[in-house]
Every structure is written in structure tokens, then in C-alpha cells.
JSON list of C-alpha atoms in Angstrom, two decimals:
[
{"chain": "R", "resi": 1, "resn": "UNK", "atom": "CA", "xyz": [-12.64, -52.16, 69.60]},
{"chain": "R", "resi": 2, "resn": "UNK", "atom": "CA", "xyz": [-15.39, -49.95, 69.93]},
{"chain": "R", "resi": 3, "resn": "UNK", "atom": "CA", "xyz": [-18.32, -50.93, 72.43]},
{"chain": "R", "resi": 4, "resn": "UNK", "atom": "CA", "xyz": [-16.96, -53.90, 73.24]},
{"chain": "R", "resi": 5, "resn": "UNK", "atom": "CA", "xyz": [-13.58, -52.36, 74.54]},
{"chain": "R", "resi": 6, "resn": "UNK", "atom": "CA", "xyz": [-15.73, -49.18, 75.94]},
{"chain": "R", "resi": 7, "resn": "UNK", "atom": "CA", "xyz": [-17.58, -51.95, 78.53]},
{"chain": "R", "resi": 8, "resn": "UNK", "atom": "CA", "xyz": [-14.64, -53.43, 79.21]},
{"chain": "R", "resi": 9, "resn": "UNK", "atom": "CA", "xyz": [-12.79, -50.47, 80.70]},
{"chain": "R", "resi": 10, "resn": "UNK", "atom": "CA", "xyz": [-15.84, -49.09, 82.15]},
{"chain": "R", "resi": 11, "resn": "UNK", "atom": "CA", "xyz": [-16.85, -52.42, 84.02]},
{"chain": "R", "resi": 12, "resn": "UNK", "atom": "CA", "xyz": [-13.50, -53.80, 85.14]},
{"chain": "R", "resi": 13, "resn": "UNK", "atom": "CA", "xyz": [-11.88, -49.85, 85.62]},
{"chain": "R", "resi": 14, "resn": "UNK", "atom": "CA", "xyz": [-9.06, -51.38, 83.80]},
{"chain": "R", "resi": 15, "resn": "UNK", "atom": "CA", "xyz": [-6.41, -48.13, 83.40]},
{"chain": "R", "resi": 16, "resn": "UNK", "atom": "CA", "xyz": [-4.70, -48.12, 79.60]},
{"chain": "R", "resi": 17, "resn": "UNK", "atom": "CA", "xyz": [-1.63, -46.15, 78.89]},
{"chain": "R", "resi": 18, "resn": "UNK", "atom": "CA", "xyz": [-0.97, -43.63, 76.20]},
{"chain": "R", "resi": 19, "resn": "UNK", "atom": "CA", "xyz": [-0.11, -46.17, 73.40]},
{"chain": "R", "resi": 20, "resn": "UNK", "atom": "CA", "xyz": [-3.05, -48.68, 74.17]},
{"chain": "R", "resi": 21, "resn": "UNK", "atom": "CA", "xyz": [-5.27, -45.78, 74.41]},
{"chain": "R", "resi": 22, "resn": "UNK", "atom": "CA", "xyz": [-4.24, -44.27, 70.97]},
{"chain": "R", "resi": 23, "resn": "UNK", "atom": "CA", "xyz": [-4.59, -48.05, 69.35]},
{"chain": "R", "resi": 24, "resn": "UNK", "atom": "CA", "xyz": [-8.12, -48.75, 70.99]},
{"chain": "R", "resi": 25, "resn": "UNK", "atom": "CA", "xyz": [-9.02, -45.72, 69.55]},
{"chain": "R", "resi": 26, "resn": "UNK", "atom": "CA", "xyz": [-10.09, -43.60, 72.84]},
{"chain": "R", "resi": 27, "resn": "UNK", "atom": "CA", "xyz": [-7.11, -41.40, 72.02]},
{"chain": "R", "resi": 28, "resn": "UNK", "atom": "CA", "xyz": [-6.31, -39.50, 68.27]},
{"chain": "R", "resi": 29, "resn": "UNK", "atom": "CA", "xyz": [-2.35, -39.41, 68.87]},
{"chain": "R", "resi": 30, "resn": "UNK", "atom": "CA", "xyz": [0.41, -39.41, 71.80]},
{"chain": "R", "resi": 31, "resn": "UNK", "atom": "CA", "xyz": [2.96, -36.97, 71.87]},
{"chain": "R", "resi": 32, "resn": "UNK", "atom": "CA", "xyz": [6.53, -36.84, 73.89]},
{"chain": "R", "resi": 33, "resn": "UNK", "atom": "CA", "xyz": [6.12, -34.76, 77.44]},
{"chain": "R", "resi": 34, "resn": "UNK", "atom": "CA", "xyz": [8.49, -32.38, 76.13]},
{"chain": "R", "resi": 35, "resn": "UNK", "atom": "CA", "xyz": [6.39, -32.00, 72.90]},
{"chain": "R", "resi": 36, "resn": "UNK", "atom": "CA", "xyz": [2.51, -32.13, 74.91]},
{"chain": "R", "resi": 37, "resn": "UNK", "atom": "CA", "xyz": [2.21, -28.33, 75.54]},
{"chain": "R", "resi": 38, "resn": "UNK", "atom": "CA", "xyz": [3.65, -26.82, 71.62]},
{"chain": "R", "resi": 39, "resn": "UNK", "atom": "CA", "xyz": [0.75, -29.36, 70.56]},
{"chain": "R", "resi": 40, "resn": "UNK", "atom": "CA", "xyz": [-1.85, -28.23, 72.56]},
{"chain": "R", "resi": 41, "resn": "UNK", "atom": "CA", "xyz": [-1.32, -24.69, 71.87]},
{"chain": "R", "resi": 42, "resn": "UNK", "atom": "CA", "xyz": [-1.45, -25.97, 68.00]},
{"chain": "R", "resi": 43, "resn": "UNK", "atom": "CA", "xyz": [-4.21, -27.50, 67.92]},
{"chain": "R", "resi": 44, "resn": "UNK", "atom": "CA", "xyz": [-6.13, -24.65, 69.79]},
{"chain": "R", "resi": 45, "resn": "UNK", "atom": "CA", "xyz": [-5.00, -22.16, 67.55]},
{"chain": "R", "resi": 46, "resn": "UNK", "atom": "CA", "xyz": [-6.41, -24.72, 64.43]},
{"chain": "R", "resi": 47, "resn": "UNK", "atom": "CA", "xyz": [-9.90, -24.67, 66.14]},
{"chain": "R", "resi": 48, "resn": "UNK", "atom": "CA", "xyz": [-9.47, -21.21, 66.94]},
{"chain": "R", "resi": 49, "resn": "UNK", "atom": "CA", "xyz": [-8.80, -20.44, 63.47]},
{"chain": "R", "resi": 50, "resn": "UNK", "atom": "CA", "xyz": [-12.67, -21.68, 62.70]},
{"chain": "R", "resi": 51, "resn": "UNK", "atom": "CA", "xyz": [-15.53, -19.56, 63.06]},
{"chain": "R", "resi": 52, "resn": "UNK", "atom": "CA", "xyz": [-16.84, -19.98, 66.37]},
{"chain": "R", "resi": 53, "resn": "UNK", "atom": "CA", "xyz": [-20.37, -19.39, 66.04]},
{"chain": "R", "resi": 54, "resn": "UNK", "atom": "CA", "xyz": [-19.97, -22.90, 64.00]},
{"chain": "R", "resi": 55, "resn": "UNK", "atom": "CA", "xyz": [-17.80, -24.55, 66.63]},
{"chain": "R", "resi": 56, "resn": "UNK", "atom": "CA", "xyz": [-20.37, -23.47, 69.15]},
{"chain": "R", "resi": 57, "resn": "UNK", "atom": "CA", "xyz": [-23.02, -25.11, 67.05]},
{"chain": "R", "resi": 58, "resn": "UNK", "atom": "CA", "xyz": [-20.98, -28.48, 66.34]},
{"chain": "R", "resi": 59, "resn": "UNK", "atom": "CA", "xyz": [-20.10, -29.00, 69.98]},
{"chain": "R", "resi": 60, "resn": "UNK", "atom": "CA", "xyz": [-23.87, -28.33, 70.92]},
{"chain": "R", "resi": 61, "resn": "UNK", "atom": "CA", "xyz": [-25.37, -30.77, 67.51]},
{"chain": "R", "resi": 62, "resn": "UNK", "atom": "CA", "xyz": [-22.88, -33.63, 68.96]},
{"chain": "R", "resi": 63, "resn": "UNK", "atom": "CA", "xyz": [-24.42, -33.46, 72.36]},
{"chain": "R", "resi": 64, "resn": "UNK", "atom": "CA", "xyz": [-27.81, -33.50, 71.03]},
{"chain": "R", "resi": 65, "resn": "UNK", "atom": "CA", "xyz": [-27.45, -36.21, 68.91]},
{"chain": "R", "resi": 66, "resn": "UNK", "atom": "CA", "xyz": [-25.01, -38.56, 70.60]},
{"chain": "R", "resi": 67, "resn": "UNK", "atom": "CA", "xyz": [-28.16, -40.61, 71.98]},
{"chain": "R", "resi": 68, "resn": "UNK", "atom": "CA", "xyz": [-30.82, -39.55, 69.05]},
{"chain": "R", "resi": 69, "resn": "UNK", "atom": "CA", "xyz": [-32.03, -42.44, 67.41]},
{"chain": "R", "resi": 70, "resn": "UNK", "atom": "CA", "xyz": [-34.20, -40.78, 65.04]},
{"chain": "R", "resi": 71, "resn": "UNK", "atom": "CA", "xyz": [-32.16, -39.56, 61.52]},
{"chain": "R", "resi": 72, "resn": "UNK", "atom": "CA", "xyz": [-35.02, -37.10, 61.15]},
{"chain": "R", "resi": 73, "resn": "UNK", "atom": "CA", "xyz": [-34.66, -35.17, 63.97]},
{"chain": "R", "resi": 74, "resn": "UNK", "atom": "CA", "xyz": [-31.04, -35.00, 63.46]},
{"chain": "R", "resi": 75, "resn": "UNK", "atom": "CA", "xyz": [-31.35, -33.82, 60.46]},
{"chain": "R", "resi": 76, "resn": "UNK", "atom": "CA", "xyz": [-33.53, -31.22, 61.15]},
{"chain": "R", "resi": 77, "resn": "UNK", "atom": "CA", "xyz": [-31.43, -29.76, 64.18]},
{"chain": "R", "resi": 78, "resn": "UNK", "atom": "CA", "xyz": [-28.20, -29.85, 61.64]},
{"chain": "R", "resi": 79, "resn": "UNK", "atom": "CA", "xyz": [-30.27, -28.41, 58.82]},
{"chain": "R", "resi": 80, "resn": "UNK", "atom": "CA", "xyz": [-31.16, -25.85, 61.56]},
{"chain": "R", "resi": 81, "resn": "UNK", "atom": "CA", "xyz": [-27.69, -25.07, 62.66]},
{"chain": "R", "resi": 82, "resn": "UNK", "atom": "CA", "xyz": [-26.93, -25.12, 58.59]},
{"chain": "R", "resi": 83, "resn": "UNK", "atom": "CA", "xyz": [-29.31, -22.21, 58.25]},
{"chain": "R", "resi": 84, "resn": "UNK", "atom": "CA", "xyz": [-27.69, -20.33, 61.30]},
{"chain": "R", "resi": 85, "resn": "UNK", "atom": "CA", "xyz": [-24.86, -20.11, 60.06]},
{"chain": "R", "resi": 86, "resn": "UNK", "atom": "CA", "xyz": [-25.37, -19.19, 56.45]},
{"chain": "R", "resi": 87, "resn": "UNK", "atom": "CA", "xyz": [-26.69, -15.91, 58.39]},
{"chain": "R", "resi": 88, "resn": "UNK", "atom": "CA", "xyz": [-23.52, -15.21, 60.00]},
{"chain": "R", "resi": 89, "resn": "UNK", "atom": "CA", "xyz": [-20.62, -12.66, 59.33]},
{"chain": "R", "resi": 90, "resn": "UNK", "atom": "CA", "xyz": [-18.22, -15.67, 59.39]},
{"chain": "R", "resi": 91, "resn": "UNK", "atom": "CA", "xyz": [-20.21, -17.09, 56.40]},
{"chain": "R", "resi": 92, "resn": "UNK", "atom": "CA", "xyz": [-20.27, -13.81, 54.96]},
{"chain": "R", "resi": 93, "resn": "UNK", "atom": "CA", "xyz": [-16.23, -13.80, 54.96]},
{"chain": "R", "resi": 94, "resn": "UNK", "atom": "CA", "xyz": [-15.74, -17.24, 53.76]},
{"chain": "R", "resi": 95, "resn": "UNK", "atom": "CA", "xyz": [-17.70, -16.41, 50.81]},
{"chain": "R", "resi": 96, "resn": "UNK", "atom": "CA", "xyz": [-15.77, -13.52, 50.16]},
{"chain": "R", "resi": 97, "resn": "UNK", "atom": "CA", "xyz": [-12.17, -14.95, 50.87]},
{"chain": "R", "resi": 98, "resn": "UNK", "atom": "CA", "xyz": [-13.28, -17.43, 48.39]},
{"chain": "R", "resi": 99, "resn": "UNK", "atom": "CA", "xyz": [-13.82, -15.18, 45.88]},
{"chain": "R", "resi": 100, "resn": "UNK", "atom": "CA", "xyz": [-11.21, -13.10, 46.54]},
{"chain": "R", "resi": 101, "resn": "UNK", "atom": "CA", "xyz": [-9.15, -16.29, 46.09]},
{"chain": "R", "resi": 102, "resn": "UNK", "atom": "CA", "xyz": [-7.13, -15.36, 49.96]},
{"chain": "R", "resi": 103, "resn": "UNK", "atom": "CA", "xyz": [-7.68, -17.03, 53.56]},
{"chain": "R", "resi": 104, "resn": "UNK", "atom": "CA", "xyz": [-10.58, -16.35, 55.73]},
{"chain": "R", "resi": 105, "resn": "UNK", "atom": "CA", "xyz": [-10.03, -13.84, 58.22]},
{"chain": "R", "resi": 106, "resn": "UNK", "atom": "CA", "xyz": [-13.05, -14.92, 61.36]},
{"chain": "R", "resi": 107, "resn": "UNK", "atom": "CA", "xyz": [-11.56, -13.10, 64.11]},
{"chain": "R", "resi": 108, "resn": "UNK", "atom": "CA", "xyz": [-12.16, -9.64, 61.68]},
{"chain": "R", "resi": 109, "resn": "UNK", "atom": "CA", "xyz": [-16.01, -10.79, 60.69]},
{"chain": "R", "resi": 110, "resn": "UNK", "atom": "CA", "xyz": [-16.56, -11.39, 64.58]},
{"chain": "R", "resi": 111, "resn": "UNK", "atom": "CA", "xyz": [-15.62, -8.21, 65.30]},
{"chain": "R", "resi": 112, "resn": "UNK", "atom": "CA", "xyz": [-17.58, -6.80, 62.74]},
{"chain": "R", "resi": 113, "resn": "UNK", "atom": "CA", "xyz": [-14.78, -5.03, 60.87]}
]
């Protein structure tokens, strides 16, 4: 697996099907047809569920550092993002649902209510 699989199906365009893809890894699960949509729509609403100023800063960290080399600069850019968000209101209601011992509520500390 891994690189060596990733240059195979890159260099020969070699097509894999659901199954394959899930056991080489290039795929995190296979669902029925009937089953693909009720999935999709759950695992959207378990991302949505997150704060998004964090998402936003996840997505953008693993583009930065896909290709980085140097542990030092990505540790800076996540201690960065780390400090960001500690200044948000989504941090500001974690900490709170925590204490109050209840669920976070993001889409209320986004809005500002």
C-alpha cells in the first residue's frame, strides 16, 4: 500500500472498484447505492456539527503542510491556527458546555447568541 500502490494507479491509470479502493486504503468505507445518500447527509451533518472556523483552519493547515518538510514550520502554522481559535466564540462555548456538563451548541456561538 501506500506510495507504492499511489504510483501504480497513477502511472498505469489502472481503475479500482469500491472494495479494492476501501482495502488499498484510498477509500474510508463503501456503502450499498440505496444506503450512499442517508450517509452522506450523515456525515455532513457530523462535520457540520464542528465549529467551522476550526474546520476552515484544518482543511487550510492540511494543504499547507501536505508537501512541508520542515516540522518547524508546521508547527508554527498549527500553533498559529491553535491560537485562532482559542479566540473564537466556538471556543468560548465549548468551554462553557464543558462546564455546564451539556453538548456544545456552534451554530448559536456563530451567530453570536
Amino acid at each position: 500500500t501506500g506510495f507504492g500502490v499511489g504510483n501504480e494507479l497513477m502511472l498505469t491509470g489502472k481503475t479500482v472498484d469500491a472494495n479494492e479502493a476501501l482495502a488499498i486504503g484510498i477509500a474510508d468505507r463503501v456503502v450499498p447505492p440505496a444506503e450512499l445518500l442517508g450517509e452522506a447527509q450523515k456525515l455532513a451533518r457530523s462535520m457540520g456539527e464542528n465549529p467551522q472556523s476550526a474546520l476552515r483552519m484544518i482543511k487550510q493547515l492540511i494543504t499547507e503542510n501536505m508537501g512541508e518538510t520542515d516540522l518547524t514550520a508546521v508547527q508554527k502554522r498549527e500553533g498559529e491556527a491553535l491560537a485562532q481559535c482559542y479566540k473564537s466564540p466556538e471556543h468560548h462555548e465549548a468551554i462553557n458546555a464543558f462546564l455546564e456538563k451539556r453538548a456544545p451548541d456552534f451554530r448559536g456561538a456563530r451567530s453570536g447568541s
